[in-house]
Amino acid sequence: MPTLRTSVHPPYAAYLRVYEPLAAFAEPERSYWQSYAAEGPRLTAVDEHRGRLADLTAVPPLAVPEQESRDAFVHEADGVLYLCPWRTRLRSWLALAELREELPAPLLDAAVPPVVRAQAEADWDSWRTRHPDGRPWILTSTWSIPVRWFLLFGDEEREYIPSRSELAVEGTDGHPDGLRDSRGEGQDGPGEDASADGREEADARQQNDGAKRRPAPVLRYRTPMAQARRRVARGFRVLRETLDAGPLVDGVEEVGRWLEEFHPRSLVELDYGGLVHAIPEQGLAGDRSAEEVAEGVAALRAGDPVRAGRCYRALTERWRRVQELQYAN
């Protein structure tokens, strides 16, 4: 399927997504998603972000889309089709509520005028009345990843693809950049007939184009829903028994309740998303956050708070350095 090309980078945000099997959707939504997956383009987070940027740059800004998105992320594994609906309108309402708590009133009014917020909040109240069980398939965290999200995954489920991987990057001529067909031809014509200077110039141009299109690194975890639920339940039990009540324990419980809303044969994915642009590739390659969280929980279970504290401090300090980049000039 064709992929939409865009020069827009995703925001510095990570995503926790649930991909439900097609069978989890009732008709007529199931038939719609089946056709969507078969016929539509495979969109990315960049495509969604590009659409939202257009809304926010309008005058006045459109804080929340007028209609709910009918797009989704699509994944296939072992012959099963999985979908993660964007539900951009719902997530925009949730993000607006968080923004109201995070920004000073003058800055919030400048970004999203009060009259725009008032209309969005009225629309959300109306929507919640009609959809009391509505929930997003995607949770977003900007400039950092909550510790509780890593609790759902094991280090063996980690997938890291560096930007300078051996994956071919498609050139403007449809051939992978830097590769030529069996006749030695590229987009500049037969290599046999080109001069040495011409070949060098073409090769340099190909390399430059390839560098511009080189895909960003990818770092993600993906696990079956049953495994994620087991891990969060065990982790919550250990944390509740060994720590005082607080944001960490409450956050783990909240994630556990969110997971219960979905089909038991779903997949859960943690995607570093746009954070890969804020973290040096060496840091991404060496990142073992899920392993550190698991080690910390195991230490608490074994009655070793010193080792648990060491794991927690190392993890939070590393992510604090990333989070502070939002204030960089």
PDB file of C-alpha atoms in Angstrom, residues 292 308-321:
ATOM      1  CA  GLU A 292      15.273  -1.671  35.005  1.00  0.00           C
ATOM      2  CA  ALA A 308      15.055  -1.100  44.199  1.00  0.00           C
ATOM      3  CA  GLY A 309      15.831   2.513  45.028  1.00  0.00           C
ATOM      4  CA  ARG A 310      19.006   2.389  42.967  1.00  0.00           C
ATOM      5  CA  CYS A 311      17.078   1.133  39.920  1.00  0.00           C
ATOM      6  CA  TYR A 312      14.356   3.746  40.362  1.00  0.00           C
ATOM      7  CA  ARG A 313      16.821   6.626  40.743  1.00  0.00           C
ATOM      8  CA  ALA A 314      18.796   5.599  37.670  1.00  0.00           C
ATOM      9  CA  LEU A 315      15.614   5.397  35.613  1.00  0.00           C
ATOM     10  CA  THR A 316      14.046   8.649  36.791  1.00  0.00           C
ATOM     11  CA  GLU A 317      17.320  10.578  36.500  1.00  0.00           C
ATOM     12  CA  ARG A 318      17.766   9.496  32.879  1.00  0.00           C
ATOM     13  CA  TRP A 319      14.234  10.494  31.959  1.00  0.00           C
ATOM     14  CA  ARG A 320      14.494  13.733  33.933  1.00  0.00           C
ATOM     15  CA  ARG A 321      17.363  14.789  31.655  1.00  0.00           C
TER      16      ARG A 321
END
